[in-house]
Amino acid sequence: MKLIVPVYDDNRIAEGFNRTPDVCIFDPMASGQEGVCTFVPWRTIIPPGSKITKKMKEMGIEAVLTSQIQLLALNLFVENGINVYKSSGDDLTYNLSLYIKQELMPYTAIEALENSSICSGSCDSCESDDKCEK
């Protein structure tokens, strides 16, 4: 089962898909036990306006790994049969090894609700990255 992870610097897990243009598509079945992580721009595989869960399923992606997720996004993935896992820190290699060993915890609705104050950065009215005014 392939996994998609929002990333930066090719070795760190980003704080969600809205925080980076790049993702790692991890295939644990490729090249033996270590698996293969392919880095691609997010919007080249899932263009704006496309049905995200449908495209993911077509690509064989059955799980998401992220450090943060909004409740609506979590529900969208889960309702469409895509598992969502919460990262343990931001080290990509470490988290992929946890995924292979099936030691990652599923993201819960309560954890996603805690992220409800996270700004998506789309309104351009913030004074800083730390606090949104809306």
GROMACS .gro file of N, CA, C and O in nm:
model
  536
    1MET      N    1   0.083  -0.117   0.000
    1MET     CA    2   0.000   0.000   0.000
    1MET      C    3   0.088   0.124   0.000
    1MET      O    4   0.172   0.141   0.086
    2LYS      N    5   0.072   0.210  -0.102
    2LYS     CA    6   0.151   0.332  -0.113
    2LYS      C    7   0.103   0.437  -0.014
    2LYS      O    8  -0.014   0.441   0.023
    3LEU      N    9   0.197   0.523   0.022
    3LEU     CA   10   0.175   0.627   0.121
    3LEU      C   11   0.217   0.760   0.060
    3LEU      O   12   0.318   0.766  -0.011
    4ILE      N   13   0.142   0.866   0.085
    4ILE     CA   14   0.181   0.999   0.039
    4ILE      C   15   0.210   1.087   0.161
    4ILE      O   16   0.138   1.081   0.261
    5VAL      N   17   0.320   1.163   0.152
    5VAL     CA   18   0.368   1.244   0.264
    5VAL      C   19   0.405   1.384   0.215
    5VAL      O   20   0.486   1.394   0.121
    6PRO      N   21   0.350   1.490   0.274
    6PRO     CA   22   0.398   1.624   0.238
    6PRO      C   23   0.538   1.643   0.295
    6PRO      O   24   0.563   1.612   0.412
    7VAL      N   25   0.632   1.691   0.213
    7VAL     CA   26   0.772   1.700   0.255
    7VAL      C   27   0.836   1.832   0.217
    7VAL      O   28   0.787   1.904   0.129
    8TYR      N   29   0.947   1.862   0.282
    8TYR     CA   30   1.036   1.969   0.241
    8TYR      C   31   1.178   1.921   0.263
    8TYR      O   32   1.203   1.832   0.343
    9ASP      N   33   1.271   1.976   0.188
    9ASP     CA   34   1.412   1.936   0.194
    9ASP      C   35   1.433   1.787   0.171
    9ASP      O   36   1.534   1.731   0.211
   10ASP      N   37   1.339   1.718   0.109
   10ASP     CA   38   1.346   1.575   0.078
   10ASP      C   39   1.371   1.483   0.197
   10ASP      O   40   1.393   1.364   0.179
   11ASN      N   41   1.369   1.537   0.318
   11ASN     CA   42   1.389   1.448   0.434
   11ASN      C   43   1.311   1.491   0.557
   11ASN      O   44   1.328   1.434   0.663
   12ARG      N   45   1.224   1.590   0.544
   12ARG     CA   46   1.144   1.638   0.656
   12ARG      C   47   0.996   1.636   0.619
   12ARG      O   48   0.958   1.670   0.507
   13ILE      N   49   0.914   1.599   0.715
   13ILE     CA   50   0.769   1.598   0.694
   13ILE      C   51   0.717   1.738   0.719
   13ILE      O   52   0.741   1.797   0.824
   14ALA      N   53   0.645   1.792   0.621
   14ALA     CA   54   0.589   1.926   0.632
   14ALA      C   55   0.464   1.924   0.720
   14ALA      O   56   0.408   1.818   0.748
   15GLU      N   57   0.420   2.042   0.759
   15GLU     CA   58   0.301   2.056   0.844
   15GLU      C   59   0.174   2.052   0.761
   15GLU      O   60   0.084   2.132   0.779
   16GLY      N   61   0.165   1.962   0.668
   16GLY     CA   62   0.047   1.947   0.586
   16GLY      C   63   0.073   1.980   0.441
   16GLY      O   64   0.175   2.038   0.405
   17PHE      N   65  -0.021   1.943   0.356
   17PHE     CA   66  -0.006   1.963   0.212
   17PHE      C   67  -0.011   2.111   0.173
   17PHE      O   68   0.044   2.150   0.072
   18ASN      N   69  -0.075   2.193   0.256
   18ASN     CA   70  -0.083   2.336   0.225
   18ASN      C   71   0.044   2.411   0.262
   18ASN      O   72   0.056   2.529   0.236
   19ARG      N   73   0.141   2.343   0.321
   19ARG     CA   74   0.265   2.407   0.364
   19ARG      C   75   0.384   2.377   0.273
   19ARG      O   76   0.493   2.423   0.300
   20THR      N   77   0.364   2.298   0.169
   20THR     CA   78   0.474   2.262   0.080
   20THR      C   79   0.421   2.225  -0.057
   20THR      O   80   0.309   2.172  -0.068
   21PRO      N   81   0.497   2.249  -0.161
   21PRO     CA   82   0.454   2.205  -0.293
   21PRO      C   83   0.494   2.061  -0.324
   21PRO      O   84   0.452   2.006  -0.425
   22ASP      N   85   0.574   1.999  -0.238
   22ASP     CA   86   0.631   1.867  -0.269
   22ASP      C   87   0.576   1.756  -0.179
   22ASP      O   88   0.543   1.779  -0.064
   23VAL      N   89   0.573   1.637  -0.237
   23VAL     CA   90   0.532   1.518  -0.162
   23VAL      C   91   0.627   1.404  -0.191
   23VAL      O   92   0.696   1.402  -0.293
   24CYS      N   93   0.627   1.309  -0.101
   24CYS     CA   94   0.695   1.182  -0.121
   24CYS      C   95   0.586   1.078  -0.140
   24CYS      O   96   0.493   1.072  -0.060
   25ILE      N   97   0.597   1.001  -0.246
   25ILE     CA   98   0.509   0.886  -0.263
   25ILE      C   99   0.594   0.765  -0.229
   25ILE      O  100   0.691   0.735  -0.299
   26PHE      N  101   0.560   0.702  -0.119
   26PHE     CA  102   0.639   0.591  -0.067
   26PHE      C  103   0.573   0.459  -0.102
   26PHE      O  104   0.456   0.436  -0.072
   27ASP      N  105   0.650   0.373  -0.165
   27ASP     CA  106   0.603   0.238  -0.200
   27ASP      C  107   0.687   0.138  -0.121
   27ASP      O  108   0.801   0.111  -0.158
   28PRO      N  109   0.632   0.084  -0.013
   28PRO     CA  110   0.709  -0.008   0.071
   28PRO      C  111   0.741  -0.141   0.003
   28PRO      O  112   0.829  -0.213   0.047
   29MET      N  113   0.673  -0.171  -0.107
   29MET     CA  114   0.696  -0.298  -0.175
   29MET      C  115   0.805  -0.289  -0.281
   29MET      O  116   0.850  -0.390  -0.333
   30ALA      N  117   0.848  -0.169  -0.313
   30ALA     CA  118   0.951  -0.150  -0.416
   30ALA      C  119   1.090  -0.169  -0.357
   30ALA      O  120   1.117  -0.129  -0.245
   31SER      N  121   1.177  -0.232  -0.430
   31SER     CA  122   1.318  -0.250  -0.392
   31SER      C  123   1.339  -0.312  -0.254
   31SER      O  124   1.411  -0.257  -0.172
   32GLY      N  125   1.275  -0.420  -0.227
   32GLY     CA  126   1.301  -0.492  -0.102
   32GLY      C  127   1.233  -0.430   0.018
   32GLY      O  128   1.129  -0.368   0.008
   33GLN      N  129   1.297  -0.446   0.134
   33GLN     CA  130   1.235  -0.406   0.259
   33GLN      C  131   1.240  -0.255   0.285
   33GLN      O  132   1.163  -0.204   0.364
   34GLU      N  133   1.330  -0.183   0.221
   34GLU     CA  134   1.341  -0.041   0.249
   34GLU      C  135   1.235   0.042   0.180
   34GLU      O  136   1.199   0.149   0.225
   35GLY      N  137   1.183  -0.004   0.068
   35GLY     CA  138   1.085   0.072  -0.006
   35GLY      C  139   1.151   0.184  -0.085
   35GLY      O  140   1.271   0.207  -0.075
   36VAL      N  141   1.072   0.253  -0.164
   36VAL     CA  142   1.122   0.362  -0.247
   36VAL      C  143   1.035   0.484  -0.226
   36VAL      O  144   0.912   0.476  -0.229
   37CYS      N  145   1.100   0.597  -0.205
   37CYS     CA  146   1.031   0.724  -0.189
   37CYS      C  147   1.058   0.809  -0.312
   37CYS      O  148   1.173   0.842  -0.341
   38THR      N  149   0.953   0.841  -0.386
   38THR     CA  150   0.964   0.924  -0.505
   38THR      C  151   0.916   1.064  -0.470
   38THR      O  152   0.804   1.080  -0.422
   39PHE      N  153   1.000   1.165  -0.494
   39PHE     CA  154   0.965   1.303  -0.462
   39PHE      C  155   0.911   1.371  -0.587
   39PHE      O  156   0.975   1.370  -0.692
   40VAL      N  157   0.792   1.429  -0.574
   40VAL     CA  158   0.728   1.497  -0.687
   40VAL      C  159   0.653   1.621  -0.638
   40VAL      O  160   0.611   1.626  -0.522
   41PRO      N  161   0.634   1.719  -0.725
   41PRO     CA  162   0.548   1.832  -0.689
   41PRO      C  163   0.404   1.784  -0.674
   41PRO      O  164   0.352   1.713  -0.760
   42TRP      N  165   0.341   1.823  -0.568
   42TRP     CA  166   0.205   1.783  -0.533
   42TRP      C  167   0.107   1.810  -0.647
   42TRP      O  168   0.026   1.727  -0.682
   43ARG      N  169   0.113   1.927  -0.705
   43ARG     CA  170   0.015   1.967  -0.806
   43ARG      C  171   0.037   1.902  -0.942
   43ARG      O  172  -0.050   1.909  -1.028
   44THR      N  173   0.150   1.836  -0.965
   44THR     CA  174   0.167   1.765  -1.092
   44THR      C  175   0.095   1.631  -1.090
   44THR      O  176   0.056   1.581  -1.196
   45ILE      N  177   0.077   1.575  -0.973
   45ILE     CA  178   0.007   1.446  -0.966
   45ILE      C  179  -0.141   1.463  -0.935
   45ILE      O  180  -0.223   1.383  -0.977
   46ILE      N  181  -0.175   1.570  -0.861
   46ILE     CA  182  -0.314   1.596  -0.829
   46ILE      C  183  -0.341   1.743  -0.862
   46ILE      O  184  -0.324   1.831  -0.778
   47PRO      N  185  -0.379   1.771  -0.987
   47PRO     CA  186  -0.400   1.910  -1.029
   47PRO      C  187  -0.518   1.974  -0.956
   47PRO      O  188  -0.610   1.904  -0.913
   48PRO      N  189  -0.514   2.106  -0.942
   48PRO     CA  190  -0.628   2.176  -0.881
   48PRO      C  191  -0.758   2.143  -0.953
   48PRO      O  192  -0.762   2.133  -1.075
   49GLY      N  193  -0.862   2.122  -0.876
   49GLY     CA  194  -0.993   2.090  -0.932
   49GLY      C  195  -1.018   1.942  -0.952
   49GLY      O  196  -1.130   1.901  -0.979
   50SER      N  197  -0.915   1.860  -0.938
   50SER     CA  198  -0.936   1.715  -0.955
   50SER      C  199  -0.988   1.655  -0.825
   50SER      O  200  -0.975   1.714  -0.719
   51LYS      N  201  -1.047   1.540  -0.836
   51LYS     CA  202  -1.097   1.470  -0.717
   51LYS      C  203  -0.980   1.399  -0.652
   51LYS      O  204  -0.934   1.296  -0.699
   52ILE      N  205  -0.934   1.458  -0.542
   52ILE     CA  206  -0.810   1.415  -0.478
   52ILE      C  207  -0.811   1.267  -0.440
   52ILE      O  208  -0.717   1.195  -0.470
   53THR      N  209  -0.918   1.221  -0.377
   53THR     CA  210  -0.919   1.082  -0.332
   53THR      C  211  -0.927   0.985  -0.451
   53THR      O  212  -0.867   0.878  -0.447
   54LYS      N  213  -0.998   1.024  -0.554
   54LYS     CA  214  -1.006   0.940  -0.674
   54LYS      C  215  -0.868   0.926  -0.739
   54LYS      O  216  -0.826   0.816  -0.775
   55LYS      N  217  -0.797   1.039  -0.754
   55LYS     CA  218  -0.663   1.037  -0.813
   55LYS      C  219  -0.568   0.953  -0.728
   55LYS      O  220  -0.486   0.878  -0.781
   56MET      N  221  -0.577   0.967  -0.596
   56MET     CA  222  -0.490   0.891  -0.507
   56MET      C  223  -0.516   0.741  -0.524
   56MET      O  224  -0.422   0.662  -0.535
   57LYS      N  225  -0.642   0.702  -0.528
   57LYS     CA  226  -0.676   0.561  -0.545
   57LYS      C  227  -0.625   0.508  -0.680
   57LYS      O  228  -0.574   0.397  -0.688
   58GLU      N  229  -0.639   0.590  -0.786
   58GLU     CA  230  -0.590   0.549  -0.918
   58GLU      C  231  -0.439   0.525  -0.916
   58GLU      O  232  -0.388   0.442  -0.991
   59MET      N  233  -0.368   0.600  -0.832
   59MET     CA  234  -0.222   0.586  -0.822
   59MET      C  235  -0.180   0.477  -0.723
   59MET      O  236  -0.062   0.454  -0.704
   60GLY      N  237  -0.278   0.413  -0.658
   60GLY     CA  238  -0.247   0.309  -0.561
   60GLY      C  239  -0.209   0.363  -0.424
   60GLY      O  240  -0.153   0.291  -0.342
   61ILE      N  241  -0.239   0.491  -0.399
   61ILE     CA  242  -0.210   0.552  -0.269
   61ILE      C  243  -0.327   0.523  -0.176
   61ILE      O  244  -0.440   0.563  -0.203
   62GLU      N  245  -0.298   0.454  -0.068
   62GLU     CA  246  -0.402   0.415   0.025
   62GLU      C  247  -0.384   0.475   0.164
   62GLU      O  248  -0.462   0.446   0.254
   63ALA      N  249  -0.280   0.559   0.180
   63ALA     CA  250  -0.256   0.617   0.312
   63ALA      C  251  -0.186   0.752   0.300
   63ALA      O  252  -0.116   0.778   0.202
   64VAL      N  253  -0.208   0.835   0.401
   64VAL     CA  254  -0.146   0.967   0.413
   64VAL      C  255  -0.071   0.970   0.544
   64VAL      O  256  -0.119   0.920   0.645
   65LEU      N  257   0.046   1.031   0.542
   65LEU     CA  258   0.124   1.054   0.664
   65LEU      C  259   0.151   1.203   0.673
   65LEU      O  260   0.205   1.262   0.580
   66THR      N  261   0.110   1.266   0.782
   66THR     CA  262   0.128   1.409   0.797
   66THR      C  263   0.140   1.445   0.945
   66THR      O  264   0.098   1.369   1.031
   67SER      N  265   0.200   1.561   0.970
   67SER     CA  266   0.211   1.604   1.110
   67SER      C  267   0.087   1.681   1.154
   67SER      O  268   0.055   1.685   1.272
   68GLN      N  269   0.016   1.742   1.058
   68GLN     CA  270  -0.106   1.816   1.090
   68GLN      C  271  -0.208   1.796   0.979
   68GLN      O  272  -0.171   1.784   0.862
   69ILE      N  273  -0.335   1.798   1.017
   69ILE     CA  274  -0.442   1.788   0.917
   69ILE      C  275  -0.567   1.852   0.975
   69ILE      O  276  -0.592   1.845   1.096
   70GLN      N  277  -0.643   1.917   0.891
   70GLN     CA  278  -0.770   1.975   0.930
   70GLN      C  279  -0.876   1.864   0.934
   70GLN      O  280  -0.866   1.765   0.862
   71LEU      N  281  -0.979   1.883   1.015
   71LEU     CA  282  -1.084   1.782   1.032
   71LEU      C  283  -1.154   1.750   0.900
   71LEU      O  284  -1.180   1.633   0.870
   72LEU      N  285  -1.185   1.851   0.820
   72LEU     CA  286  -1.252   1.825   0.692
   72LEU      C  287  -1.168   1.736   0.601
   72LEU      O  288  -1.220   1.645   0.537
   73ALA      N  289  -1.038   1.763   0.595
   73ALA     CA  290  -0.950   1.681   0.512
   73ALA      C  291  -0.941   1.539   0.567
   73ALA      O  292  -0.947   1.442   0.491
   74LEU      N  293  -0.929   1.526   0.698
   74LEU     CA  294  -0.925   1.393   0.761
   74LEU      C  295  -1.051   1.315   0.725
   74LEU      O  296  -1.043   1.199   0.682
   75ASN      N  297  -1.167   1.378   0.740
   75ASN     CA  298  -1.293   1.311   0.709
   75ASN      C  299  -1.301   1.272   0.561
   75ASN      O  300  -1.347   1.163   0.529
   76LEU      N  301  -1.256   1.359   0.472
   76LEU     CA  302  -1.258   1.329   0.329
   76LEU      C  303  -1.177   1.204   0.300
   76LEU      O  304  -1.223   1.113   0.230
   77PHE      N  305  -1.056   1.198   0.354
   77PHE     CA  306  -0.972   1.081   0.331
   77PHE      C  307  -1.033   0.955   0.391
   77PHE      O  308  -1.047   0.853   0.322
   78VAL      N  309  -1.072   0.962   0.516
   78VAL     CA  310  -1.123   0.843   0.585
   78VAL      C  311  -1.252   0.792   0.520
   78VAL      O  312  -1.268   0.671   0.500
   79GLU      N  313  -1.342   0.883   0.485
   79GLU     CA  314  -1.468   0.842   0.422
   79GLU      C  315  -1.446   0.777   0.286
   79GLU      O  316  -1.531   0.705   0.237
   80ASN      N  317  -1.332   0.802   0.225
   80ASN     CA  318  -1.300   0.743   0.095
   80ASN      C  319  -1.200   0.629   0.106
   80ASN      O  320  -1.137   0.590   0.007
   81GLY      N  321  -1.183   0.577   0.227
   81GLY     CA  322  -1.102   0.457   0.247
   81GLY      C  323  -0.952   0.480   0.248
   81GLY      O  324  -0.876   0.387   0.226
   82ILE      N  325  -0.909   0.604   0.272
   82ILE     CA  326  -0.767   0.634   0.278
   82ILE      C  327  -0.729   0.655   0.424
   82ILE      O  328  -0.785   0.741   0.492
   83ASN      N  329  -0.637   0.575   0.472
   83ASN     CA  330  -0.592   0.585   0.611
   83ASN      C  331  -0.505   0.710   0.628
   83ASN      O  332  -0.428   0.744   0.539
   84VAL      N  333  -0.516   0.775   0.743
   84VAL     CA  334  -0.436   0.893   0.773
   84VAL      C  335  -0.360   0.867   0.902
   84VAL      O  336  -0.420   0.834   1.005
   85TYR      N  337  -0.227   0.881   0.894
   85TYR     CA  338  -0.141   0.856   1.009
   85TYR      C  339  -0.074   0.985   1.054
   85TYR      O  340  -0.038   1.070   0.973
   86LYS      N  341  -0.057   0.996   1.185
   86LYS     CA  342   0.011   1.111   1.245
   86LYS      C  343   0.160   1.080   1.256
   86LYS      O  344   0.199   0.975   1.307
   87SER      N  345   0.241   1.173   1.206
   87SER     CA  346   0.385   1.150   1.212
   87SER      C  347   0.437   1.162   1.354
   87SER      O  348   0.377   1.229   1.438
   88SER      N  349   0.547   1.098   1.378
   88SER     CA  350   0.618   1.108   1.505
   88SER      C  351   0.740   1.196   1.479
   88SER      O  352   0.844   1.148   1.435
   89GLY      N  353   0.723   1.327   1.499
   89GLY     CA  354   0.829   1.420   1.465
   89GLY      C  355   0.828   1.448   1.315
   89GLY      O  356   0.732   1.415   1.246
   90ASP      N  357   0.936   1.508   1.264
   90ASP     CA  358   0.937   1.543   1.122
   90ASP      C  359   1.043   1.471   1.039
   90ASP      O  360   1.061   1.500   0.922
   91ASP      N  361   1.110   1.373   1.098
   91ASP     CA  362   1.211   1.298   1.025
   91ASP      C  363   1.142   1.196   0.933
   91ASP      O  364   1.079   1.100   0.980
   92LEU      N  365   1.157   1.216   0.803
   92LEU     CA  366   1.088   1.131   0.705
   92LEU      C  367   1.134   0.986   0.713
   92LEU      O  368   1.051   0.894   0.719
   93THR      N  369   1.263   0.963   0.715
   93THR     CA  370   1.317   0.826   0.717
   93THR      C  371   1.268   0.749   0.839
   93THR      O  372   1.225   0.634   0.828
   94TYR      N  373   1.272   0.813   0.954
   94TYR     CA  374   1.226   0.749   1.078
   94TYR      C  375   1.078   0.712   1.067
   94TYR      O  376   1.037   0.600   1.101
   95ASN      N  377   0.995   0.804   1.018
   95ASN     CA  378   0.852   0.777   1.007
   95ASN      C  379   0.820   0.671   0.903
   95ASN      O  380   0.727   0.592   0.922
   96LEU      N  381   0.896   0.666   0.796
   96LEU     CA  382   0.874   0.560   0.697
   96LEU      C  383   0.908   0.423   0.755
   96LEU      O  384   0.841   0.325   0.726
   97SER      N  385   1.010   0.418   0.841
   97SER     CA  386   1.041   0.291   0.907
   97SER      C  387   0.929   0.251   1.002
   97SER      O  388   0.895   0.133   1.013
   98LEU      N  389   0.868   0.348   1.070
   98LEU     CA  390   0.753   0.318   1.157
   98LEU      C  391   0.635   0.267   1.074
   98LEU      O  392   0.563   0.177   1.116
   99TYR      N  393   0.617   0.325   0.956
   99TYR     CA  394   0.509   0.282   0.867
   99TYR      C  395   0.529   0.137   0.825
   99TYR      O  396   0.435   0.057   0.828
  100ILE      N  397   0.650   0.103   0.786
  100ILE     CA  398   0.681  -0.034   0.745
  100ILE      C  399   0.653  -0.132   0.859
  100ILE      O  400   0.599  -0.240   0.837
  101LYS      N  401   0.688  -0.091   0.980
  101LYS     CA  402   0.668  -0.178   1.098
  101LYS      C  403   0.525  -0.170   1.153
  101LYS      O  404   0.495  -0.233   1.253
  102GLN      N  405   0.440  -0.091   1.088
  102GLN     CA  406   0.301  -0.070   1.130
  102GLN      C  407   0.292  -0.017   1.272
  102GLN      O  408   0.208  -0.060   1.351
  103GLU      N  409   0.378   0.081   1.303
  103GLU     CA  410   0.382   0.140   1.436
  103GLU      C  411   0.333   0.284   1.441
  103GLU      O  412   0.343   0.349   1.544
  104LEU      N  413   0.282   0.335   1.329
  104LEU     CA  414   0.227   0.471   1.329
  104LEU      C  415   0.084   0.469   1.382
  104LEU      O  416   0.010   0.373   1.360
  105MET      N  417   0.046   0.576   1.449
  105MET     CA  418  -0.089   0.587   1.503
  105MET      C  419  -0.180   0.657   1.402
  105MET      O  420  -0.139   0.755   1.340
  106PRO      N  421  -0.302   0.608   1.388
  106PRO     CA  422  -0.398   0.678   1.301
  106PRO      C  423  -0.429   0.817   1.357
  106PRO      O  424  -0.434   0.835   1.479
  107TYR      N  425  -0.449   0.912   1.268
  107TYR     CA  426  -0.488   1.047   1.309
  107TYR      C  427  -0.631   1.040   1.358
  107TYR      O  428  -0.716   0.979   1.294
  108THR      N  429  -0.661   1.102   1.471
  108THR     CA  430  -0.797   1.100   1.525
  108THR      C  431  -0.867   1.232   1.498
  108THR      O  432  -0.803   1.335   1.474
  109ALA      N  433  -1.000   1.229   1.504
  109ALA     CA  434  -1.079   1.351   1.486
  109ALA      C  435  -1.046   1.453   1.595
  109ALA      O  436  -1.041   1.573   1.568
  110ILE      N  437  -1.021   1.407   1.715
  110ILE     CA  438  -0.987   1.498   1.826
  110ILE      C  439  -0.856   1.570   1.796
  110ILE      O  440  -0.845   1.692   1.815
  111GLU      N  441  -0.757   1.497   1.745
  111GLU     CA  442  -0.629   1.560   1.709
  111GLU      C  443  -0.648   1.660   1.595
  111GLU      O  444  -0.590   1.768   1.594
  112ALA      N  445  -0.731   1.624   1.499
  112ALA     CA  446  -0.757   1.715   1.387
  112ALA      C  447  -0.830   1.840   1.434
  112ALA      O  448  -0.802   1.950   1.385
  113LEU      N  449  -0.920   1.826   1.530
  113LEU     CA  450  -0.989   1.943   1.586
  113LEU      C  451  -0.892   2.038   1.653
  113LEU      O  452  -0.911   2.159   1.650
  114GLU      N  453  -0.788   1.984   1.714
  114GLU     CA  454  -0.686   2.068   1.777
  114GLU      C  455  -0.615   2.154   1.672
  114GLU      O  456  -0.563   2.260   1.703
  115ASN      N  457  -0.615   2.110   1.547
  115ASN     CA  458  -0.553   2.185   1.437
  115ASN      C  459  -0.648   2.286   1.375
  115ASN      O  460  -0.611   2.355   1.280
  116SER      N  461  -0.771   2.298   1.425
  116SER     CA  462  -0.871   2.383   1.360
  116SER      C  463  -0.831   2.530   1.356
  116SER      O  464  -0.879   2.605   1.272
  117SER      N  465  -0.741   2.572   1.442
  117SER     CA  466  -0.698   2.711   1.440
  117SER      C  467  -0.580   2.735   1.347
  117SER      O  468  -0.536   2.847   1.330
  118ILE      N  469  -0.530   2.629   1.284
  118ILE     CA  470  -0.417   2.643   1.193
  118ILE      C  471  -0.464   2.713   1.066
  118ILE      O  472  -0.560   2.671   1.003
  119CYS      N  473  -0.398   2.816   1.030
  119CYS     CA  474  -0.435   2.891   0.911
  119CYS      C  475  -0.384   2.820   0.787
  119CYS      O  476  -0.273   2.769   0.786
  120SER      N  477  -0.464   2.821   0.683
  120SER     CA  478  -0.422   2.758   0.557
  120SER      C  479  -0.335   2.851   0.475
  120SER      O  480  -0.278   2.811   0.375
  121GLY      N  481  -0.326   2.976   0.517
  121GLY     CA  482  -0.240   3.071   0.448
  121GLY      C  483  -0.299   3.124   0.318
  121GLY      O  484  -0.230   3.185   0.240
  122SER      N  485  -0.428   3.103   0.295
  122SER     CA  486  -0.486   3.142   0.168
  122SER      C  487  -0.550   3.281   0.169
  122SER      O  488  -0.587   3.332   0.065
  123CYS      N  489  -0.565   3.343   0.286
  123CYS     CA  490  -0.637   3.470   0.290
  123CYS      C  491  -0.545   3.591   0.278
  123CYS      O  492  -0.592   3.702   0.256
  124ASP      N  493  -0.416   3.577   0.298
  124ASP     CA  494  -0.317   3.685   0.288
  124ASP      C  495  -0.342   3.801   0.383
  124ASP      O  496  -0.302   3.913   0.356
  125SER      N  497  -0.411   3.776   0.495
  125SER     CA  498  -0.435   3.886   0.589
  125SER      C  499  -0.359   3.869   0.720
  125SER      O  500  -0.383   3.941   0.815
  126CYS      N  501  -0.269   3.776   0.724
  126CYS     CA  502  -0.193   3.751   0.848
  126CYS      C  503  -0.077   3.851   0.862
  126CYS      O  504  -0.012   3.885   0.765
  127GLU      N  505  -0.055   3.890   0.987
  127GLU     CA  506   0.060   3.975   1.014
  127GLU      C  507   0.187   3.892   1.026
  127GLU      O  508   0.296   3.940   1.003
  128SER      N  509   0.173   3.767   1.068
  128SER     CA  510   0.288   3.679   1.081
  128SER      C  511   0.244   3.536   1.054
  128SER      O  512   0.125   3.508   1.043
  129ASP      N  513   0.340   3.446   1.046
  129ASP     CA  514   0.308   3.306   1.026
  129ASP      C  515   0.250   3.243   1.151
  129ASP      O  516   0.190   3.136   1.146
  130ASP      N  517   0.268   3.308   1.266
  130ASP     CA  518   0.227   3.249   1.393
  130ASP      C  519   0.079   3.269   1.425
  130ASP      O  520   0.020   3.190   1.494
  131LYS      N  521   0.019   3.377   1.376
  131LYS     CA  522  -0.116   3.407   1.418
  131LYS      C  523  -0.196   3.466   1.303
  131LYS      O  524  -0.158   3.565   1.243
  132CYS      N  525  -0.308   3.406   1.277
  132CYS     CA  526  -0.396   3.456   1.173
  132CYS      C  527  -0.498   3.549   1.238
  132CYS      O  528  -0.550   3.519   1.346
  133GLU      N  529  -0.532   3.658   1.170
  133GLU     CA  530  -0.627   3.754   1.225
  133GLU      C  531  -0.771   3.717   1.200
  133GLU      O  532  -0.861   3.773   1.259
  134LYS      N  533  -0.799   3.626   1.108
  134LYS     CA  534  -0.939   3.590   1.077
  134LYS      C  535  -0.981   3.467   1.150
  134LYS      O  536  -0.909   3.385   1.187
   0.00000   0.00000   0.00000
